[in-house]
Short mmCIF file of C-alpha atoms and ligand atoms in Angstrom, two decimals:
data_model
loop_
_atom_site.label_atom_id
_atom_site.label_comp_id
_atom_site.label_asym_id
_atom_site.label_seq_id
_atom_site.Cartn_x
_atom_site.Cartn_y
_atom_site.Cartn_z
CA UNK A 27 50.38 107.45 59.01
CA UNK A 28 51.49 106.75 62.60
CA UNK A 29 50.74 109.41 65.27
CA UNK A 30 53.77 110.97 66.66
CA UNK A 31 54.03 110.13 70.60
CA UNK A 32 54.45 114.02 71.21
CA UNK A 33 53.07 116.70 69.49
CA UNK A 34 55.36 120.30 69.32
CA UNK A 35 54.16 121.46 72.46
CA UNK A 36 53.95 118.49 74.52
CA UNK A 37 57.41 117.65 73.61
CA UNK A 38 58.74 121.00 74.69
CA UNK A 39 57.09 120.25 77.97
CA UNK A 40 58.78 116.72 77.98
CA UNK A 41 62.36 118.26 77.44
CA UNK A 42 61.83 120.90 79.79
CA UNK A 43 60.85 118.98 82.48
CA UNK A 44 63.31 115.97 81.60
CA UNK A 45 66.49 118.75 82.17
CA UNK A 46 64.46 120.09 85.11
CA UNK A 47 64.47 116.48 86.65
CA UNK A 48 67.86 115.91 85.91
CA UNK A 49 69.29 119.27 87.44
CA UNK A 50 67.50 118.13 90.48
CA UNK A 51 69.22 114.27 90.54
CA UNK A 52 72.70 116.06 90.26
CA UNK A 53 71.96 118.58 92.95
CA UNK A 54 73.80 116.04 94.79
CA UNK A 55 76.80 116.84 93.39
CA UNK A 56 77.08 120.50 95.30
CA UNK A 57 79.05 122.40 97.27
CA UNK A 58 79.76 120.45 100.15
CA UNK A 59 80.72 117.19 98.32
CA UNK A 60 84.47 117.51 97.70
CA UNK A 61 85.21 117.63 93.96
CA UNK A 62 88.45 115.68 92.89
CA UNK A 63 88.84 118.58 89.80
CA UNK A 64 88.87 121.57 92.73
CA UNK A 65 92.82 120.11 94.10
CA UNK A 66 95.05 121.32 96.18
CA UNK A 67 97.85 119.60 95.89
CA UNK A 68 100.68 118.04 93.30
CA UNK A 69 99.05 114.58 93.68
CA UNK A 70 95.42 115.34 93.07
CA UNK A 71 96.39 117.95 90.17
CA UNK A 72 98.26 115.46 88.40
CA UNK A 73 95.46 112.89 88.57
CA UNK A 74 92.90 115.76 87.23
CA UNK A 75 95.49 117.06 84.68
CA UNK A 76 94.77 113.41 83.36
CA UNK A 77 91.14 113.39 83.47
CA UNK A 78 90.87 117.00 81.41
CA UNK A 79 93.16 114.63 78.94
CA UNK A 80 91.06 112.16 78.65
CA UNK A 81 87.86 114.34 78.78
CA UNK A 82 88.72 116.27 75.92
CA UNK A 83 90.12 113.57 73.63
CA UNK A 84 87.07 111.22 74.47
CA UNK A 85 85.02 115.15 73.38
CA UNK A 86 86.42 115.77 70.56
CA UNK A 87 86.11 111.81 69.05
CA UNK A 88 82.11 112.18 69.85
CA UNK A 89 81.25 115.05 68.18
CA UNK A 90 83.11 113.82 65.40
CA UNK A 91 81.30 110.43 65.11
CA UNK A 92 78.27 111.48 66.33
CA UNK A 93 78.20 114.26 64.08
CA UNK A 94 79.21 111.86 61.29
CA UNK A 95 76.30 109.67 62.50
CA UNK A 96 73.97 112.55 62.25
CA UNK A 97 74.59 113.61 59.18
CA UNK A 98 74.43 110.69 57.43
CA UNK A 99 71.15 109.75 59.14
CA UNK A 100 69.99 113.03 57.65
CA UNK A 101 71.48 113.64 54.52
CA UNK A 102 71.21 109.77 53.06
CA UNK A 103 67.81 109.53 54.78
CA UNK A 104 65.74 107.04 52.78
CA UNK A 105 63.08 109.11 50.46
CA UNK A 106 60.70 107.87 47.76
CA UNK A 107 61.29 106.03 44.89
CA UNK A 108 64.92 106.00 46.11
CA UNK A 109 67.04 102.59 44.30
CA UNK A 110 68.90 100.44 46.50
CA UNK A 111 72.41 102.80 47.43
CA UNK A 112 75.40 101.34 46.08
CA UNK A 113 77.04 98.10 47.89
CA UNK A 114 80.57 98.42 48.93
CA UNK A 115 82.84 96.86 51.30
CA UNK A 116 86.74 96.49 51.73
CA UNK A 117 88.32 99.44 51.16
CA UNK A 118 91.81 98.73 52.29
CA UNK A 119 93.06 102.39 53.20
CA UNK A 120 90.32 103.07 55.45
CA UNK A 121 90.62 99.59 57.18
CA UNK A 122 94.46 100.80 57.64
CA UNK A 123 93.32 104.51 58.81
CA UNK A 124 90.36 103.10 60.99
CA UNK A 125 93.22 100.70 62.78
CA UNK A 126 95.98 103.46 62.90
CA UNK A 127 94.42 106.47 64.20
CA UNK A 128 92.92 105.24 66.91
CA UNK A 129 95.93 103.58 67.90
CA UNK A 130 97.70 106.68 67.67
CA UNK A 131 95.17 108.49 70.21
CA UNK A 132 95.24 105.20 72.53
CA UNK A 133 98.74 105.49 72.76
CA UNK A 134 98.52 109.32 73.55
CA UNK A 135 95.99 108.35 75.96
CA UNK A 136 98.41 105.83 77.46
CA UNK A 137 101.41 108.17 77.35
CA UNK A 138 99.28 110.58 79.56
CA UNK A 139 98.30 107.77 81.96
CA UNK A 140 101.97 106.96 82.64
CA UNK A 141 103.77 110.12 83.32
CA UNK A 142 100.48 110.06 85.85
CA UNK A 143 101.05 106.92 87.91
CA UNK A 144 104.35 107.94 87.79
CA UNK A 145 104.21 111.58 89.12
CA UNK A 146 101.37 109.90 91.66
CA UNK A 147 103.58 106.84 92.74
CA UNK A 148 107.19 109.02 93.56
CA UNK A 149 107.35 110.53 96.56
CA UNK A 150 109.51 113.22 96.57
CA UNK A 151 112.49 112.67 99.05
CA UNK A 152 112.39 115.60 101.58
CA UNK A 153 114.02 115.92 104.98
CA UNK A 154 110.80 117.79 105.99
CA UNK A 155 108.76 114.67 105.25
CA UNK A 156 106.02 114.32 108.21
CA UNK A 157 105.29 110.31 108.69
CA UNK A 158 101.83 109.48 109.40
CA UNK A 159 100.28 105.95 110.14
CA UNK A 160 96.21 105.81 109.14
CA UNK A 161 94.65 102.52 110.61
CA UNK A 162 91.15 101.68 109.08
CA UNK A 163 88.68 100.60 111.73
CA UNK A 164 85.32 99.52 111.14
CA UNK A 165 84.18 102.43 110.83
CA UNK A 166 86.44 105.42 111.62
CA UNK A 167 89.97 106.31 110.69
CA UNK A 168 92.93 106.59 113.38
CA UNK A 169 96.09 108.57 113.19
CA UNK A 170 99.35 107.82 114.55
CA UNK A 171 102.55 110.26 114.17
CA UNK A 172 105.37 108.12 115.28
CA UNK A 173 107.59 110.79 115.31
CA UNK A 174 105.82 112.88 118.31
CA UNK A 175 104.09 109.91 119.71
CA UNK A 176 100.88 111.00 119.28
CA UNK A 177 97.57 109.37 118.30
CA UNK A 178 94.11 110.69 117.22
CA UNK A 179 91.20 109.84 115.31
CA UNK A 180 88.94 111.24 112.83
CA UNK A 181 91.14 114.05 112.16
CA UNK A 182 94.98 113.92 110.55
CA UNK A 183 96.60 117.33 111.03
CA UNK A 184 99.63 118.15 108.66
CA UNK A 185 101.58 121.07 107.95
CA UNK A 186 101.30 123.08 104.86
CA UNK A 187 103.48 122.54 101.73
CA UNK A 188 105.18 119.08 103.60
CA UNK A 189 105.44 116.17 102.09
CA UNK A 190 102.81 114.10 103.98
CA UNK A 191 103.71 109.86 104.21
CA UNK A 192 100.70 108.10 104.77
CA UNK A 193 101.53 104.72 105.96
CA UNK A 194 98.00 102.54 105.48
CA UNK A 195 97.22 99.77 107.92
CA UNK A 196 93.88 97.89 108.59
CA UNK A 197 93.50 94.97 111.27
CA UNK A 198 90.05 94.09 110.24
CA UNK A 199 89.21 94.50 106.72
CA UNK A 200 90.35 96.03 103.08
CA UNK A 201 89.40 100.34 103.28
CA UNK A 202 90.41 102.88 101.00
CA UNK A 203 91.97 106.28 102.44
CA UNK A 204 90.79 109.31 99.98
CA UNK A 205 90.80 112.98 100.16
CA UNK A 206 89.80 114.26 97.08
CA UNK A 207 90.87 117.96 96.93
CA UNK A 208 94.50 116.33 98.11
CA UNK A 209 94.82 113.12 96.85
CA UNK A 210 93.37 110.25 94.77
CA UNK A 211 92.24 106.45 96.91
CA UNK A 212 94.70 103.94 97.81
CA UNK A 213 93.47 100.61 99.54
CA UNK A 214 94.18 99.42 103.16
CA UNK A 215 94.65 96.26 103.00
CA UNK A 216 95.09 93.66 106.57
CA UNK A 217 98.52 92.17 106.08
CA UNK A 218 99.73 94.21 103.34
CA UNK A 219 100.92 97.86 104.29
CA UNK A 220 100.59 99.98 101.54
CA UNK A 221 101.77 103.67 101.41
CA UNK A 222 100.29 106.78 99.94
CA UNK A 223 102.05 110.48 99.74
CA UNK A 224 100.17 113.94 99.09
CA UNK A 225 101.55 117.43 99.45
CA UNK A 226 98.86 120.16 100.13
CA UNK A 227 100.24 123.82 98.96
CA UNK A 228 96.74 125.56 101.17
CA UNK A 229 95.80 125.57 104.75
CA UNK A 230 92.26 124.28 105.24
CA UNK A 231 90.30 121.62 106.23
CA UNK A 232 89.22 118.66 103.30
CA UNK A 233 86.72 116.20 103.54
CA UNK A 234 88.83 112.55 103.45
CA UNK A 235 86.64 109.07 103.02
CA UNK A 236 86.90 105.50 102.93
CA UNK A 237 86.56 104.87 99.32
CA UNK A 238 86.40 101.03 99.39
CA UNK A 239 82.61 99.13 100.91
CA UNK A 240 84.18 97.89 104.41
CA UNK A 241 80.68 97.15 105.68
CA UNK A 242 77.40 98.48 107.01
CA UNK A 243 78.88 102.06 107.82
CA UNK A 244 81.03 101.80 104.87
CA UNK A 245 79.47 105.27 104.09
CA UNK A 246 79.98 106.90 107.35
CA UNK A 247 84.21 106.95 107.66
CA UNK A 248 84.62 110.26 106.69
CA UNK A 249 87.50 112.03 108.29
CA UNK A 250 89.13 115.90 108.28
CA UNK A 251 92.42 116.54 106.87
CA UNK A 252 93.70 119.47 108.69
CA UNK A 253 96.13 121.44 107.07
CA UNK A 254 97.93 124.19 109.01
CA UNK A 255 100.61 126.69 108.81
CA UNK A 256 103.69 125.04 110.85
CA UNK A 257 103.34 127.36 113.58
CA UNK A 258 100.05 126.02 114.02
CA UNK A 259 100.95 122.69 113.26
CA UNK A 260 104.15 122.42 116.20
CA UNK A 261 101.00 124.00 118.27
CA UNK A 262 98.76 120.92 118.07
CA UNK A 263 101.51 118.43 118.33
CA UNK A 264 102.44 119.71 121.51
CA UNK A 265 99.28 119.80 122.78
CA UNK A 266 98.56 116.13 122.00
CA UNK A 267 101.39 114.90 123.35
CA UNK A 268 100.24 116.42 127.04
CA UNK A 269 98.56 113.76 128.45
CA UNK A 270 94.60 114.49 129.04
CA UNK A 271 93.78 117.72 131.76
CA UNK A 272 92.92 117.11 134.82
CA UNK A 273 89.35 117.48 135.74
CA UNK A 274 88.48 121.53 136.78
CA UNK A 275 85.07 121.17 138.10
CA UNK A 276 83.03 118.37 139.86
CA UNK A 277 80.51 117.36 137.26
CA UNK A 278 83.85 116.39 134.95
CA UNK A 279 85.65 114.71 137.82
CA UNK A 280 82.50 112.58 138.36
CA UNK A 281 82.73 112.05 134.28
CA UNK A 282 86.18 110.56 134.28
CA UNK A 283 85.19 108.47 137.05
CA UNK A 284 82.48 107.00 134.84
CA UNK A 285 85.18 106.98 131.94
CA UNK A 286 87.60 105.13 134.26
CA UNK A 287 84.75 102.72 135.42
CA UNK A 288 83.01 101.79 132.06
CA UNK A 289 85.07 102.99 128.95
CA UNK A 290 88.66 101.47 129.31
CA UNK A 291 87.04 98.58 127.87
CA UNK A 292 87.21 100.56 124.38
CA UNK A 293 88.75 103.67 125.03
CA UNK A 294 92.08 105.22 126.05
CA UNK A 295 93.25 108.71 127.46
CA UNK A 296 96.98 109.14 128.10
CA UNK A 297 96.67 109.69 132.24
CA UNK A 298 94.00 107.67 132.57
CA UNK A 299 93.78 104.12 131.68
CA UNK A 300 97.27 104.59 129.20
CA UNK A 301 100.30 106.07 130.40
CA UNK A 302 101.45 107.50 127.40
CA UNK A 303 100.61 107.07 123.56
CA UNK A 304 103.40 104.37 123.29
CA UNK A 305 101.04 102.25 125.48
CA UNK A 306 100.97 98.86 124.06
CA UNK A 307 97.13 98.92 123.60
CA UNK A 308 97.31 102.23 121.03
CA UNK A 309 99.36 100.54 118.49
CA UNK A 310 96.67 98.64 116.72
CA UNK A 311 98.92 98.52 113.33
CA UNK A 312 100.74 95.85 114.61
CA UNK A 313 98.09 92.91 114.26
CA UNK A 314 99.69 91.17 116.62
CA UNK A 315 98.78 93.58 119.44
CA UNK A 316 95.12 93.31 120.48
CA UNK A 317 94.64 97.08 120.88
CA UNK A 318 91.80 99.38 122.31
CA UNK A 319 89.22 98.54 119.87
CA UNK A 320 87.70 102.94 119.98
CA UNK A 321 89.28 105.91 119.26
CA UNK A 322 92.04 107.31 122.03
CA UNK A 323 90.22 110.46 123.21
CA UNK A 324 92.81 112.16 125.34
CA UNK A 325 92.16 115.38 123.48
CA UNK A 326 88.39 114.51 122.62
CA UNK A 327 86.67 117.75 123.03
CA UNK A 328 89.72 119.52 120.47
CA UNK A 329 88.02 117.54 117.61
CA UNK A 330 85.85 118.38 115.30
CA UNK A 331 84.19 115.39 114.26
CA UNK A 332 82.12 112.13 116.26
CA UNK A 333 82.29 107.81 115.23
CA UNK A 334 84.06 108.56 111.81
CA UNK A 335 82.54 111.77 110.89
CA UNK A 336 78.77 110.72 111.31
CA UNK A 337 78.17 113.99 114.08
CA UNK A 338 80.25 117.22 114.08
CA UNK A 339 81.54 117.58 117.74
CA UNK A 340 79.18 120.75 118.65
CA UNK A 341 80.91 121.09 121.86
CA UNK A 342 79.18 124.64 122.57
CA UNK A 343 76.16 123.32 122.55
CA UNK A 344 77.43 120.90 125.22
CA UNK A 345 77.39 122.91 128.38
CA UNK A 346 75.11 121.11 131.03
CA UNK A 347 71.36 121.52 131.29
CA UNK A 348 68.25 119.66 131.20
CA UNK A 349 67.96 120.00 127.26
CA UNK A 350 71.90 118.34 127.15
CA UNK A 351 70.06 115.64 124.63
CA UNK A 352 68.56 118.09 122.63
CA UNK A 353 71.57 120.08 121.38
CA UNK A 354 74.48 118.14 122.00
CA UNK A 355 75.91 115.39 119.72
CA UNK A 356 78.44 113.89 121.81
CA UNK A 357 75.42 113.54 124.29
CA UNK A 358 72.83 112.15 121.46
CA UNK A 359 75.79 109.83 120.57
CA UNK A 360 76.59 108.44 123.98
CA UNK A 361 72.85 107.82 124.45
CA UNK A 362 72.02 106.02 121.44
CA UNK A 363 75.21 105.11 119.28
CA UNK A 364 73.44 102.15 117.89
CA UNK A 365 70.45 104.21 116.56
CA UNK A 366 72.78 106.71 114.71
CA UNK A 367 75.24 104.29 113.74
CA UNK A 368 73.95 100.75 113.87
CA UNK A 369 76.25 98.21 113.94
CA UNK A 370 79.20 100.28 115.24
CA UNK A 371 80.96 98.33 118.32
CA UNK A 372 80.15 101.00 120.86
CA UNK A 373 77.29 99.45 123.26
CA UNK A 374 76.35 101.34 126.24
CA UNK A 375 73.91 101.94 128.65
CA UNK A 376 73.77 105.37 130.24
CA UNK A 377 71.49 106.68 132.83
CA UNK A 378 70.87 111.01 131.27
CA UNK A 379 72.70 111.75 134.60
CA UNK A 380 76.16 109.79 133.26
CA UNK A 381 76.01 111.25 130.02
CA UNK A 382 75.97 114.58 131.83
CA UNK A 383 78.89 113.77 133.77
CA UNK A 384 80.37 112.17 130.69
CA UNK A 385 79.87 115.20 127.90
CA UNK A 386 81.31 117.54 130.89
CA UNK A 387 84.35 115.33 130.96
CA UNK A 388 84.95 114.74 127.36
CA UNK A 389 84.34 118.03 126.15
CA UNK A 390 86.53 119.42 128.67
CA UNK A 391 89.71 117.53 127.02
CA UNK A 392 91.12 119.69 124.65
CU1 CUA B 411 86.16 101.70 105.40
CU2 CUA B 411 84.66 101.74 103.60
#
């Protein structure tokens, strides 16, 4: 008789430990990773409403032909001195239920499926529609409200319970915009401007990514969506549309200078290098334009993320010292952007006393 690979103990130990493993591969799958099932929104409901469907009809068909499969493994087991079984084949009616059942449930499946992409696909037609342009860059999202004239990266505000338009563009190459508690991924594609509508029915902010490989920092285009009350909303918009504050204290006035001398290469702020949002070089959806190839940062230091969501904009931690480096991104970022992000098309060179200046400046425009 052949030895069994594990005896009753051992294989307790294996099974244990196999279900210990795996709980510790899917930690990955926690808290902080947004869940397209927790939704907060029409668009991103419907799309889970149709993955419970599926879930439970794909359920219910395996435990019935795996339990099937069991039981006849187990019940028609071969024993000794057991003749041959009996040899059929072609029974016509279960050939016809075999074919027609599983039809039926594909269709249901398809039925399902449809009143999705349709529910996903029509936008609802609302006066209080807010119009929103998101341009993929390699590698951070920018947002452009052509309604207030206003642009910003890394973070698209929207009121609560609006219809949000998201108009996709990309001058470079093909990204996917995604927020999964809001709504499902739609691709960016260079020449061909596609659109994408969500409605979000809670304030908050939700993690949004580029759901498409668009290169080497593919996984670092992360972006918030900020959803506020209206009040708060009309709050923000004016703000952005001031152009950037002038600087209060020396340190920041040397900063701009530095910003003025070095970064309008890259950058913009609206009363510095750009007199106003509707500056030629902000509107890089038009791929005719050759526009600013980093983020406008006329409100910089209101944001809360850094280079497509790689740092969190820590901006108390940014108040001049000797251990600057130590605790402030923007300052870590501006010293070495190609060692956090390599491959990004930010390239300078910084003496510790510029990035001073610079992180007093930034994080003073809010
Ligand atoms: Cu952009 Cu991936």
């Amino acid at each position: 008789m052949r030895k069994p690979l594990f005896n009753g103990k051992t294989r307790w130990q294996v099974v244990v430990a196999g279900l210990l493993l795996g709980s510790f591969l899917l930690t990955a799958c926690g808290e902080n990773s947004p869940s397209i099932l927790n939704t907060f929104g029409p668009v991103a409901a419907s799309e889970s409403f149709l993955f419970y469907v599926i879930l439970i009809i794909a359920t219910i068909i395996f435990v019935l032909v795996e339990g099937a499969l069991i039981f006849s493994i187990i019940r028609y087991r071969e024993r000794p001195g057991m003749p041959n079984p009996r040899q059929i084949h072609g029974n016509l009616r279960i050939e016809v239920l075999w074919t027609v059942i599983p039809s039926i449930i594909l269709f249901i499946v398809l039925f399902f499926t449809i009143q999705g992409l349709v529910n996903v696909a029509t936008q609802p037609t609302s006066s209080n529609t807010l119009e929103v342009r998101a341009v993929g860059h390699q590698w951070w999202w920018e947002f452009y409200y052509p309604k207030y004239n206003i642009t910003t990266a890394d973070e698209l505000h929207a009121p609560v319970n609006t219809i949000v338009q998201v108009d996709l563009y990309s001058n470079n190459v093909i990204h996917s915009f995604w927020v999964p508690a809001l709504t499902g991924k739609t691709d960016v594609i260079p020449g061909h401007n596609n659109m994408r509508w969500f409605k979000a029915d809670a304030t908050g902010t939700f993690l949004g990514e580029c759901a498409e490989y668009c290169g080497a920092q593919h996984a670092h285009m992360a972006f918030h969506a900020v959803i506020q009350s209206s009040d708060d909303f009309n709050t923000w918009v004016s703000t952005q549309q001031q152009a950037a504050v002038t600087p209060s204290f020396a340190l920041a006035a040397q900063g701009k200078q530095i910003f003025m001398g070095q970064c309008t290469g890259c950058h913009g702020i609206v009363g510095d290098n750009l007199k106003g949002y509707d500056d030629p070089q902000v509107k890089c959806n038009d791929p005719a334009i050759a526009c600013l190839v980093g983020p406008n940062l006329t409100h910089f230091g209101a944001r809360g993320l850094i280079a497509g969501g790689i740092l969190t904009n820590n901006r108390d931690q940014c108040s001049p010292g000797a251990d600057l480096l130590r605790r402030c991104h923007l300052a870590q970022w501006l010293k070495d952007p190609q060692g956090i992000k390599p491959g990004n098309d930010m390239v300078v060179n910084l003496t510790d006393d510029q990035i001073q200046a610079l992180v007093a400046y930034l994080e003073s425009l809010n």
